[in-house]
Coordinates of C-alpha atoms in Angstrom, one line a residue:
Chain Y
M23 CA 58.0 43.7 22.1
K24 CA 56.9 40.6 20.3
R25 CA 53.5 39.7 21.5
T26 CA 53.6 36.4 19.6
L27 CA 56.3 35.3 22.1
L28 CA 53.6 34.7 24.7
A29 CA 51.9 32.1 22.8
V30 CA 54.9 30.4 21.2
A31 CA 55.3 26.8 22.0
L32 CA 58.8 25.5 22.1
A33 CA 59.5 22.1 20.9
A34 CA 62.1 21.2 23.5
L35 CA 64.2 18.2 23.6
V36 CA 64.9 17.0 27.1
T37 CA 68.6 16.7 26.4
A38 CA 70.5 19.0 24.2
T39 CA 71.4 17.7 20.8
H40 CA 75.1 17.9 19.9
A41 CA 76.7 18.0 16.5
Q42 CA 80.3 18.6 15.7
Q43 CA 80.6 21.4 13.2
P44 CA 83.5 23.3 11.6
P45 CA 82.2 26.9 11.9
P46 CA 83.9 28.6 8.9
Q47 CA 81.7 26.5 6.5
Q48 CA 77.9 26.9 6.4
P49 CA 76.9 24.1 8.8
P50 CA 74.4 21.6 7.5
Q51 CA 71.1 21.8 9.2
P52 CA 70.6 19.2 11.9
P53 CA 68.0 16.6 11.0
P54 CA 64.5 17.3 12.4
Q55 CA 64.0 15.7 15.7
P56 CA 60.8 14.1 17.0
T57 CA 59.2 16.3 19.6
D58 CA 59.5 14.6 22.9
V59 CA 58.2 17.3 25.2
V60 CA 56.2 20.4 24.2
T61 CA 56.9 23.2 26.6
T62 CA 55.3 26.6 26.6
I63 CA 57.9 29.1 27.7
S64 CA 56.1 31.7 29.8
G65 CA 57.6 33.6 32.6
E66 CA 56.2 35.0 35.8
G67 CA 53.1 37.2 35.4
G68 CA 52.5 36.1 31.9
Q69 CA 55.6 38.0 30.6
P70 CA 57.8 36.3 28.1
P71 CA 60.8 34.8 29.9
R72 CA 63.7 37.2 30.0
I73 CA 66.9 35.4 28.9
A74 CA 70.4 36.2 30.2
V75 CA 73.5 35.7 28.0
P76 CA 76.3 35.6 30.6
D77 CA 79.9 35.3 29.5
F78 CA 80.8 31.9 28.1
I79 CA 82.8 29.7 30.4
A80 CA 86.5 29.5 29.5
L81 CA 87.5 25.9 30.2
S82 CA 91.1 26.7 29.3
K83 CA 92.4 29.4 31.6
D84 CA 94.7 31.2 29.1
A85 CA 94.0 34.8 28.2
E86 CA 93.1 34.0 24.6
T87 CA 90.4 31.6 25.6
I88 CA 89.0 33.9 28.2
A89 CA 88.9 36.8 25.7
M90 CA 87.3 34.5 23.2
A91 CA 84.6 33.4 25.7
K92 CA 83.8 37.1 26.5
Q93 CA 83.7 38.0 22.8
I94 CA 81.4 35.1 21.8
S95 CA 78.8 36.0 24.4
Q96 CA 78.8 39.7 23.6
V97 CA 78.5 39.1 19.8
L98 CA 75.9 36.4 20.3
F99 CA 73.9 38.6 22.5
D100 CA 73.9 41.4 19.9
D101 CA 73.0 38.9 17.1
L102 CA 70.1 37.5 19.1
V103 CA 68.8 40.9 20.1
F104 CA 68.9 42.0 16.5
E105 CA 66.1 39.6 15.5
R106 CA 64.0 40.6 18.5
E107 CA 62.6 37.1 18.8
F108 CA 63.5 36.7 22.5
S109 CA 63.4 39.0 25.4
F110 CA 66.8 39.5 26.9
I111 CA 68.2 41.0 30.1
P112 CA 70.8 43.6 29.2
R113 CA 74.3 42.2 29.9
D114 CA 75.4 44.9 32.2
V115 CA 72.7 43.9 34.7
Y116 CA 74.6 40.7 35.5
A117 CA 78.1 41.9 34.5
S118 CA 79.1 41.8 38.2
I119 CA 77.9 38.3 38.8
P120 CA 81.0 36.1 39.1
A121 CA 81.5 33.8 36.1
A122 CA 80.9 30.1 36.4
T123 CA 83.7 27.6 36.1
S124 CA 81.5 25.0 34.5
L125 CA 78.0 24.5 33.2
A126 CA 77.2 22.8 36.5
D127 CA 77.7 25.8 38.8
I128 CA 76.0 28.6 37.0
P129 CA 74.8 31.3 39.5
F130 CA 71.5 31.9 37.7
D131 CA 68.1 30.4 38.1
R132 CA 66.5 31.2 34.8
W133 CA 66.7 30.9 31.0
L134 CA 70.2 31.3 29.7
V135 CA 72.1 31.2 26.5
I136 CA 75.6 30.2 27.6
G137 CA 78.3 27.8 26.6
T138 CA 81.9 26.8 27.1
V139 CA 85.1 27.6 25.2
E140 CA 88.0 25.2 25.2
K141 CA 91.3 25.5 23.5
T142 CA 92.1 22.6 21.2
G143 CA 95.2 21.8 19.2
N144 CA 95.0 24.7 16.8
G145 CA 91.6 26.2 17.5
F146 CA 88.7 26.2 19.8
K147 CA 85.8 24.0 20.8
V148 CA 82.7 25.9 21.7
D149 CA 79.7 24.2 23.3
A150 CA 76.6 26.5 23.1
R151 CA 73.3 25.9 24.8
M152 CA 70.0 27.5 25.5
F153 CA 68.5 26.0 28.7
H154 CA 66.7 26.7 31.9
V155 CA 69.1 26.3 34.9
R156 CA 66.5 25.0 37.4
T157 CA 64.2 22.9 35.3
R158 CA 67.1 21.7 33.0
Q159 CA 64.9 22.2 30.0
A160 CA 67.4 22.5 27.1
P161 CA 65.8 23.3 23.7
F162 CA 69.1 24.1 22.0
G163 CA 72.6 22.7 22.3
K164 CA 75.3 22.5 19.7
E165 CA 79.1 22.0 19.6
Y166 CA 81.4 23.8 17.2
S167 CA 85.1 23.5 16.6
G168 CA 87.4 25.3 14.2
T169 CA 90.0 28.0 14.0
A170 CA 87.7 30.9 13.4
N171 CA 87.5 34.1 15.4
G172 CA 85.0 34.6 18.2
R173 CA 82.6 36.6 16.1
L174 CA 82.2 33.8 13.6
Y175 CA 81.4 31.3 16.3
A176 CA 78.9 33.6 17.8
H177 CA 77.2 34.3 14.4
H178 CA 76.9 30.5 13.7
I179 CA 75.4 29.9 17.2
A180 CA 72.9 32.8 16.7
D181 CA 71.8 31.6 13.3
D182 CA 71.5 27.9 14.5
L183 CA 69.5 29.0 17.6
H184 CA 67.1 31.1 15.6
K185 CA 66.7 28.3 13.0
S186 CA 66.0 25.6 15.7
Q187 CA 63.8 27.7 18.0
R188 CA 61.9 29.9 15.5
D189 CA 62.5 28.4 12.1
L190 CA 64.0 31.7 11.3
R191 CA 66.8 32.4 9.0
G192 CA 69.1 34.7 11.0
V193 CA 71.3 37.3 9.3
A194 CA 74.3 37.1 11.6
L195 CA 76.6 35.7 8.9
T196 CA 75.4 38.2 6.2
R197 CA 77.2 41.2 4.9
L198 CA 76.6 44.6 3.5
T199 CA 78.3 46.2 0.5
F200 CA 78.2 49.9 -0.2
T201 CA 80.2 52.7 -1.9
S202 CA 82.4 55.0 0.2
D203 CA 84.6 58.0 -0.2
R204 CA 86.3 57.6 3.2
D205 CA 89.8 57.2 1.7
G206 CA 89.9 60.8 0.8
Q207 CA 91.8 60.0 -2.4
R208 CA 91.3 62.4 -5.2
M209 CA 90.5 61.4 -8.8
S210 CA 93.5 61.8 -11.0
G211 CA 93.3 63.6 -14.3
T212 CA 90.4 65.8 -13.5
I213 CA 90.3 69.5 -12.9
E214 CA 87.4 69.6 -10.5
N215 CA 88.1 68.4 -7.0
R216 CA 86.6 64.9 -7.1
G217 CA 87.1 62.2 -4.5
V218 CA 87.3 58.6 -5.5
K219 CA 84.6 56.2 -4.4
E220 CA 85.5 52.5 -3.6
I221 CA 83.3 49.5 -3.0
Y222 CA 83.3 48.4 0.7
I223 CA 81.9 45.5 2.5
S224 CA 81.1 45.0 6.2
D225 CA 79.4 42.5 8.4
Y226 CA 75.7 43.0 8.8
D227 CA 76.3 44.9 12.1
G228 CA 79.0 47.2 10.6
D229 CA 82.0 45.3 11.9
N230 CA 84.9 44.4 9.6
Q231 CA 84.5 47.3 7.2
R232 CA 87.0 47.0 4.4
P233 CA 87.5 47.9 0.8
V234 CA 86.9 45.5 -2.1
T235 CA 88.1 47.9 -4.9
T236 CA 91.2 50.0 -5.0
G237 CA 90.6 51.5 -8.5
R238 CA 91.0 55.1 -7.4
T239 CA 88.0 56.0 -9.6
L240 CA 84.3 56.2 -9.3
N241 CA 82.8 52.8 -8.2
I242 CA 79.1 52.8 -7.3
T243 CA 75.9 50.7 -6.9
P244 CA 77.4 47.4 -5.7
S245 CA 75.2 44.3 -5.6
W246 CA 75.9 40.9 -4.1
S247 CA 75.7 37.6 -5.9
P248 CA 73.4 35.1 -4.2
D249 CA 76.3 33.1 -2.8
A250 CA 77.8 36.3 -1.3
R251 CA 81.1 35.5 -3.0
S252 CA 80.9 38.1 -5.7
I253 CA 79.9 41.8 -6.0
A254 CA 78.7 43.4 -9.3
Y255 CA 79.0 47.2 -9.5
T256 CA 79.6 50.0 -11.9
S257 CA 83.0 51.4 -12.3
Y258 CA 84.2 54.4 -14.3
R259 CA 87.7 53.1 -14.6
R260 CA 87.4 53.0 -18.4
G261 CA 85.8 56.4 -18.8
P262 CA 82.1 55.6 -19.1
G263 CA 80.3 53.5 -16.5
N264 CA 80.7 49.8 -17.0
I265 CA 79.8 46.7 -15.0
F266 CA 82.5 44.8 -13.2
I267 CA 82.3 41.8 -10.9
S268 CA 84.8 41.4 -8.1
N269 CA 85.1 37.8 -6.8
I270 CA 86.0 38.8 -3.3
F271 CA 87.4 35.5 -2.1
Q272 CA 89.5 34.8 -5.2
G273 CA 90.6 38.4 -5.6
T274 CA 89.7 38.3 -9.3
L275 CA 87.9 40.9 -11.4
E276 CA 85.6 40.3 -14.4
E277 CA 84.8 43.0 -16.9
V278 CA 81.2 42.3 -17.9
T279 CA 80.2 45.2 -20.2
K280 CA 82.6 46.8 -22.7
N281 CA 82.3 49.5 -25.3
A282 CA 78.5 49.6 -25.3
G283 CA 77.2 52.9 -23.9
E284 CA 77.0 53.3 -20.2
N285 CA 76.0 50.5 -17.9
W286 CA 74.7 50.9 -14.4
L287 CA 72.9 49.2 -11.5
P288 CA 73.6 45.5 -11.9
A289 CA 71.6 43.0 -9.9
F290 CA 72.1 39.3 -9.8
S291 CA 69.1 37.0 -10.5
P292 CA 68.2 34.8 -7.6
D293 CA 69.9 31.8 -9.2
G294 CA 73.0 33.9 -9.8
N295 CA 73.2 33.1 -13.5
R296 CA 72.0 36.4 -14.9
I297 CA 72.3 40.1 -14.3
C298 CA 69.7 42.8 -14.9
F299 CA 71.1 46.3 -15.5
S300 CA 70.4 49.6 -17.0
S301 CA 72.3 50.7 -20.2
T302 CA 72.4 53.5 -22.8
R303 CA 73.8 51.2 -25.4
G304 CA 70.7 51.4 -27.6
G305 CA 71.6 55.1 -28.3
T306 CA 68.5 56.3 -26.5
S307 CA 67.9 57.0 -22.8
A308 CA 68.7 54.3 -20.3
Q309 CA 66.8 51.0 -20.8
V310 CA 66.5 47.8 -18.8
Y311 CA 68.5 44.8 -20.0
V312 CA 69.2 41.3 -18.8
M313 CA 72.5 39.4 -19.6
N314 CA 74.2 36.2 -18.6
R315 CA 76.6 36.6 -15.7
D316 CA 79.6 36.6 -18.1
G317 CA 78.1 39.4 -20.2
S318 CA 76.8 37.3 -23.0
N319 CA 73.3 36.9 -24.3
V320 CA 72.2 40.5 -23.7
R321 CA 68.5 41.0 -24.0
R322 CA 66.6 44.3 -23.9
L323 CA 63.4 44.4 -21.8
T324 CA 62.2 47.9 -22.4
N325 CA 62.3 49.9 -25.5
D326 CA 60.9 53.4 -25.6
K327 CA 62.1 57.0 -25.4
W328 CA 61.7 57.3 -21.7
I329 CA 64.2 56.4 -18.9
N330 CA 63.8 52.8 -17.8
T331 CA 66.3 52.0 -15.1
T332 CA 67.1 50.7 -11.6
P333 CA 65.9 47.1 -12.2
T334 CA 65.6 44.4 -9.5
W335 CA 64.5 40.8 -9.5
S336 CA 61.5 39.4 -7.8
P337 CA 62.5 36.6 -5.4
S338 CA 61.2 34.0 -7.8
G339 CA 63.3 35.4 -10.7
N340 CA 60.2 35.6 -12.9
Q341 CA 59.6 39.3 -12.7
I342 CA 61.7 42.5 -12.7
A343 CA 60.7 45.7 -11.0
F344 CA 62.2 48.9 -12.5
V345 CA 61.8 52.6 -12.6
S346 CA 60.4 54.6 -15.5
D347 CA 59.5 58.2 -16.1
R348 CA 57.1 57.4 -18.9
T349 CA 54.4 59.4 -17.1
G350 CA 56.7 62.3 -16.3
A351 CA 58.3 61.6 -12.9
P352 CA 60.0 58.3 -12.1
Q353 CA 57.7 55.6 -10.8
I354 CA 58.0 51.9 -10.1
Y355 CA 56.8 49.2 -12.6
T356 CA 57.1 45.5 -13.0
I357 CA 57.6 43.5 -16.1
D358 CA 58.1 39.7 -16.8
A359 CA 61.8 38.9 -16.7
D360 CA 61.6 37.5 -20.3
G361 CA 60.5 41.0 -21.4
L362 CA 57.1 39.8 -22.5
G363 CA 53.8 40.5 -20.9
Q364 CA 52.3 43.7 -19.5
V365 CA 54.2 46.5 -17.8
T366 CA 52.4 47.1 -14.5
R367 CA 52.6 50.2 -12.5
V368 CA 53.3 49.7 -8.8
T369 CA 53.5 53.1 -7.2
T370 CA 50.5 55.3 -7.7
S371 CA 50.6 57.7 -4.7
E372 CA 54.1 59.0 -5.0
S373 CA 55.4 62.1 -6.8
Y374 CA 58.7 60.4 -7.4
A375 CA 59.9 56.8 -6.6
D376 CA 63.1 55.0 -7.3
R377 CA 65.3 52.0 -6.2
P378 CA 62.7 49.2 -5.9
A379 CA 63.9 46.3 -3.8
W380 CA 61.7 43.2 -3.7
S381 CA 61.4 41.6 -0.3
P382 CA 62.3 37.9 0.0
P383 CA 59.6 35.4 1.3
P384 CA 57.5 35.2 3.4
F385 CA 56.8 38.8 2.7
N386 CA 55.8 40.2 -0.7
A387 CA 56.6 43.8 -0.6
I388 CA 58.7 46.3 -2.6
A389 CA 60.7 48.8 -0.7
Y390 CA 61.6 52.0 -2.5
T391 CA 62.8 55.6 -2.2
A392 CA 60.0 58.2 -2.3
R393 CA 60.3 62.0 -2.6
T394 CA 58.4 63.3 0.5
G395 CA 59.5 66.9 0.7
P396 CA 62.8 68.5 0.3
G397 CA 64.3 65.0 0.8
N398 CA 63.4 61.4 0.3
D399 CA 62.1 58.7 2.6
I400 CA 62.0 54.9 2.6
K401 CA 58.6 53.2 2.1
T402 CA 57.4 49.7 1.4
I403 CA 54.3 48.7 -0.6
D404 CA 52.7 45.4 -0.1
M405 CA 52.3 43.7 -3.5
V406 CA 49.0 42.1 -2.5
T407 CA 47.2 44.7 -0.5
Q408 CA 48.9 47.7 -2.0
K409 CA 49.3 49.0 1.5
V410 CA 52.1 51.6 1.8
T411 CA 54.2 51.8 4.9
Q412 CA 56.6 54.6 5.6
L413 CA 59.7 53.7 7.5
T414 CA 61.6 57.0 7.7
F415 CA 60.1 60.5 8.3
G416 CA 62.1 63.3 6.8
E417 CA 65.2 63.1 9.0
G418 CA 67.8 64.1 6.4
T419 CA 67.2 62.4 3.1
N420 CA 66.9 58.6 2.9
E421 CA 67.6 56.4 -0.1
S422 CA 68.5 53.1 -1.6
P423 CA 66.7 50.5 0.5
S424 CA 68.0 46.9 0.4
W425 CA 66.3 43.9 2.2
A426 CA 68.0 41.6 4.6
P427 CA 67.7 38.0 3.3
N428 CA 65.0 37.2 5.8
G429 CA 62.9 40.2 4.9
R430 CA 62.9 41.5 8.5
H431 CA 65.3 44.3 8.1
L432 CA 66.4 46.9 5.6
A433 CA 69.7 48.7 5.0
F434 CA 69.5 52.2 3.5
M435 CA 71.4 55.5 3.1
S436 CA 70.5 58.5 5.3
T437 CA 72.0 61.9 5.8
R438 CA 70.2 62.3 9.2
S439 CA 73.6 62.4 11.0
G440 CA 75.2 64.9 8.7
K441 CA 77.1 63.1 5.9
S442 CA 75.5 60.2 4.1
Q443 CA 75.8 57.0 6.1
I444 CA 74.5 53.4 6.0
F445 CA 71.7 52.5 8.5
T446 CA 69.7 49.4 9.2
I447 CA 66.1 49.4 10.3
S448 CA 63.4 46.8 10.9
R449 CA 60.7 46.2 8.3
T450 CA 58.3 48.0 10.7
G451 CA 60.5 51.0 11.0
Q452 CA 62.0 50.2 14.5
D453 CA 65.4 49.5 15.7
L454 CA 67.4 52.1 13.7
R455 CA 71.1 51.4 13.7
Q456 CA 73.9 53.4 12.2
I457 CA 76.4 51.1 10.4
T458 CA 79.0 53.5 9.0
R459 CA 80.6 56.6 10.5
V460 CA 83.6 57.5 8.4
G461 CA 83.4 59.5 5.2
N462 CA 80.3 59.4 3.0
N463 CA 78.7 56.0 2.4
A464 CA 75.8 55.1 0.1
Q465 CA 73.9 52.6 -2.0
P466 CA 74.0 49.7 0.5
N467 CA 73.2 46.1 -0.6
W468 CA 72.5 43.3 1.8
S469 CA 73.9 39.8 0.9
R470 CA 71.4 37.0 0.5
Chain P
M6 CA 118.0 94.3 -13.1
I7 CA 114.4 94.5 -12.3
H8 CA 115.1 96.9 -9.5
L9 CA 117.1 99.2 -11.8
M10 CA 114.4 99.1 -14.4
R11 CA 111.8 99.9 -11.8
S12 CA 113.7 102.9 -10.6
I13 CA 114.2 104.2 -14.1
A14 CA 110.5 103.7 -14.8
L15 CA 109.7 105.7 -11.7
I16 CA 111.9 108.5 -12.7
L17 CA 110.5 108.4 -16.2
T18 CA 107.0 108.5 -14.9
A19 CA 107.8 111.4 -12.6
A20 CA 109.4 113.1 -15.5
S21 CA 106.5 112.5 -17.9
L22 CA 104.1 113.8 -15.3
V23 CA 106.0 117.0 -15.3
V24 CA 106.0 117.1 -19.1
A25 CA 102.4 116.3 -19.3
G26 CA 101.5 118.8 -16.7
A27 CA 103.5 121.4 -18.6
C28 CA 102.4 120.7 -22.1
H29 CA 99.2 118.6 -22.4
K30 CA 96.8 119.3 -19.6
K31 CA 93.8 120.4 -21.6
P32 CA 92.3 123.4 -19.7
A33 CA 95.3 124.2 -17.6
P34 CA 94.5 126.7 -15.0
V35 CA 95.7 130.0 -16.3
A36 CA 98.5 132.0 -14.8
R37 CA 99.0 129.5 -12.0
P38 CA 102.7 128.7 -11.8
M39 CA 103.4 125.1 -11.6
P40 CA 105.1 124.2 -8.3
P41 CA 108.6 123.1 -9.0
P42 CA 109.0 119.4 -8.7
A43 CA 110.4 118.4 -5.3
T44 CA 113.9 117.6 -5.9
T45 CA 116.7 117.2 -3.6
P46 CA 119.3 119.8 -4.1
G47 CA 122.4 118.5 -5.6
V48 CA 120.8 115.7 -7.6
T49 CA 120.7 116.4 -11.2
R50 CA 117.9 114.7 -13.1
P51 CA 118.6 113.2 -16.5
P52 CA 116.8 114.7 -19.4
T53 CA 113.4 113.2 -20.0
P54 CA 113.0 111.3 -23.3
P55 CA 109.3 110.4 -23.8
E56 CA 109.7 107.6 -26.3
P57 CA 110.6 104.7 -24.0
V58 CA 107.5 105.2 -21.9
N59 CA 105.3 103.9 -24.7
E60 CA 107.4 101.0 -25.5
P61 CA 105.8 98.3 -23.2
T62 CA 102.3 99.1 -24.5
I63 CA 103.1 98.1 -28.1
V64 CA 102.4 94.4 -27.5
P65 CA 99.3 93.4 -29.5
P66 CA 96.9 91.6 -27.1
E67 CA 94.8 89.5 -29.5
P68 CA 97.4 87.1 -31.0
V69 CA 98.9 86.5 -27.6
R70 CA 95.6 85.2 -26.2
D71 CA 95.2 83.0 -29.2
D72 CA 98.7 81.6 -28.7
T73 CA 98.0 81.0 -25.1
I74 CA 95.0 78.8 -25.8
A75 CA 96.7 77.0 -28.6
S76 CA 99.6 76.1 -26.5
A77 CA 97.9 75.7 -23.1
S78 CA 97.8 72.2 -21.5
L79 CA 94.4 70.4 -21.3
D80 CA 94.4 71.1 -17.6
D81 CA 94.8 74.8 -18.1
L82 CA 92.2 74.8 -20.9
N83 CA 89.7 73.1 -18.6
R84 CA 90.5 75.2 -15.6
N85 CA 89.1 78.3 -17.2
S86 CA 87.3 76.7 -20.0
L87 CA 85.9 78.6 -23.0
L88 CA 83.2 76.0 -23.0
K89 CA 80.6 77.1 -20.5
P90 CA 78.4 74.6 -18.6
V91 CA 74.7 74.2 -19.6
M92 CA 72.4 74.5 -16.6
F93 CA 69.1 72.6 -16.1
E94 CA 66.0 72.8 -14.0
L95 CA 65.1 70.2 -11.3
D96 CA 64.3 66.7 -12.8
S97 CA 64.6 68.2 -16.3
S98 CA 66.8 67.6 -19.3
E99 CA 65.1 70.3 -21.4
L100 CA 67.3 73.0 -22.9
S101 CA 66.2 76.5 -21.6
T102 CA 66.7 79.7 -23.6
A103 CA 69.8 80.3 -21.6
A104 CA 71.0 76.8 -22.2
V105 CA 70.6 77.2 -25.9
Q106 CA 72.4 80.5 -25.7
T107 CA 75.3 78.8 -23.9
L108 CA 75.3 76.0 -26.4
Q109 CA 75.5 78.5 -29.3
E110 CA 78.6 80.1 -27.7
N111 CA 80.1 76.7 -27.2
T112 CA 79.4 75.8 -30.8
A113 CA 81.4 78.9 -31.9
V114 CA 84.3 77.9 -29.7
L115 CA 84.2 74.3 -31.0
K116 CA 84.1 75.6 -34.6
K117 CA 87.1 77.9 -33.9
Y118 CA 89.1 75.1 -32.3
S119 CA 88.1 72.4 -34.7
T120 CA 90.5 69.8 -33.4
W121 CA 89.2 69.7 -29.9
A122 CA 87.5 66.6 -28.7
V123 CA 85.1 67.0 -25.8
T124 CA 83.5 64.8 -23.2
I125 CA 80.1 66.2 -22.0
E126 CA 79.4 65.2 -18.4
G127 CA 75.8 65.0 -17.1
H128 CA 75.4 66.1 -13.5
C129 CA 72.4 66.2 -11.1
D130 CA 71.6 67.8 -7.8
E131 CA 71.2 65.7 -4.6
R132 CA 67.4 66.0 -4.4
G133 CA 67.0 63.3 -7.1
T134 CA 67.9 59.7 -6.1
A135 CA 71.3 58.4 -6.9
E136 CA 70.0 55.7 -9.2
Y137 CA 67.6 57.7 -11.4
N138 CA 70.1 60.5 -11.5
L139 CA 72.5 58.4 -13.5
A140 CA 70.0 58.1 -16.3
L141 CA 68.9 61.8 -15.9
G142 CA 72.5 63.0 -16.1
E143 CA 73.0 61.0 -19.2
R144 CA 69.9 62.6 -20.8
R145 CA 71.3 66.1 -19.9
A146 CA 74.6 65.3 -21.5
V147 CA 72.9 63.8 -24.6
A148 CA 70.6 66.9 -24.9
A149 CA 73.6 69.2 -25.0
R150 CA 75.4 66.9 -27.4
A151 CA 72.4 66.6 -29.8
Y152 CA 72.2 70.4 -29.9
L153 CA 75.9 70.8 -30.8
V154 CA 75.6 68.1 -33.5
S155 CA 72.6 69.9 -34.9
M156 CA 74.7 73.0 -35.1
G157 CA 77.2 71.2 -37.2
I158 CA 79.8 69.9 -34.7
S159 CA 80.9 66.5 -35.7
A160 CA 79.5 63.8 -33.4
D161 CA 82.8 62.1 -33.3
R162 CA 84.2 64.9 -31.3
L163 CA 81.6 64.7 -28.6
R164 CA 81.4 61.9 -26.0
T165 CA 79.0 61.8 -23.1
V166 CA 79.3 60.4 -19.6
S167 CA 76.8 60.7 -16.6
Y168 CA 78.0 61.0 -13.1
G169 CA 74.5 61.4 -11.6
K170 CA 74.9 63.2 -8.3
E171 CA 78.3 61.6 -7.5
F172 CA 80.4 64.6 -8.2
P173 CA 78.6 67.8 -7.1
F174 CA 80.3 71.0 -8.0
D175 CA 79.0 72.7 -4.9
P176 CA 78.7 70.5 -1.9
G177 CA 76.0 72.7 -0.3
H178 CA 72.5 71.7 0.5
D179 CA 70.5 74.7 -0.8
E180 CA 69.1 75.8 -4.1
S181 CA 72.2 77.9 -4.8
A182 CA 74.2 74.7 -4.7
Y183 CA 71.6 72.6 -6.4
S184 CA 71.4 75.0 -9.4
K185 CA 75.2 74.8 -9.9
N186 CA 75.1 71.0 -9.8
R187 CA 72.4 70.5 -12.4
R188 CA 74.5 70.8 -15.5
A189 CA 76.1 69.4 -18.7
H190 CA 79.8 70.1 -18.1
F191 CA 82.3 70.2 -20.9
V192 CA 85.7 68.7 -20.5
I193 CA 88.3 69.1 -23.3
T194 CA 90.0 65.7 -23.7
A195 CA 92.1 66.3 -26.9
K196 CA 93.2 69.3 -28.8

């Protein structure tokens, strides 16, 4: 439970602001409004107000609109609960309360997130609000129209509400990418019984899981571009591992590395113009390189006889964290992204550490995989205080952490339910959710 | 045809037993009359020529095995490969004594079949992390390759690839499985 909620002052506008938005595009942020009334939301007995999210009101009485209204409210509820910023009453508590027919006759006397859905020419108009029924306080209100499905409307509402009420970047519109063997296809041309692995994407909550690659080969370690329109990954379709980029909305494929050793673990720079990766092209063990997005201007950052691999960018793009076994076991280090400057060791209390992932602001932490016993666990280390926080505790093995773009959640792989699956967890180790259930799924990466 | 041959063979075998019993048994028990072979009255057995019995065993085994390998498909060659995998310790790409022994045997095979091209795959067990294992697997494959090159095998014939822990040979979760999965695995790609 978020204690901060008690003291939070809500800048509430007396009347809801309305803005017409087409949901499929990223809506421009509403201009900051002068604060007319400052209201401290506090419920009875000093508890934070518990908010209900009843079914949206279908103003058009056709089945499609009614289903849409129900879906929006359920997905919106899930999106809002995910960030744990507000305290919600579970929806089944008021499931039996008859639905309102308009915003004027809502059978509640409390804080609500609710809205109306109306069929328009070729789509829907959705009016979403957060308000108190009795006092008519309405800190949030926004109108959306478009042809999108209910989930997309709900995701936009959730993100806008978090932005306006908490100045929080929600993740409702973000996606995960990961590698999966769920198709059960076998690799052709090999004697050993080997299953193909394809790159998959899903919504942040595991909905809409679908493949990006159909290469019938080994495709691993996918990584989103900052605009979430492209995925870089390693594919063995040419024999050795090479880096490819799938532009998922154009359906095009770029071949970024060719005929130069093996190339693994691509990661886009924060501006999307460069890719750091690990390659054996130097004829030695894997080393860390940076190249332009199109594969040109390859620059080597490490150059020794040890393994240097698994690079990741700092949120500023000025530094790269990577893994090296220069002291024996793999440990995490940082280096300036131009390859100059000192190599600085980050992990000092682990026997084995891999897959650094640098948290976005306002946090400054690196998440990583640590060997903790027979298996591995997810930990974070604060880059300022050096404080280590362990998030998983030996249930199966746990690997490959990746931050949500607001730094409040992580996706990772765990074998705790049997096969390897993708999970999400909060940065404090709470709210574990299983995202995948079919086949083996690994190496998740969260879009920015 | 086969049936007929088999019955002839059976009869010949029975007959040869009789002959052997009569003539060759080394310390045959003295003065003990051999029981007459159980024969059905009325059936006359043919005379027993011993020569054909030996006929099938004339085939020389060695050239045939060589021919099999020379003519086998790549799939068959790799299914029961003459090139044995080189095994490794946890987190290590060092060649153990046993690994060197295996590599010496593989060197001999590669010298004998001097046209073979081979891809050496590096594999790791699941205790290591997926990401680091890619680099570790490569180091294992390269260690095996370097040894073969030092023994005189042309580097052109030996490519490497690392699959990290993506393709375990044994899907189990114990040391018995892990030890099988830490290997440099040889795949013949051309002959």
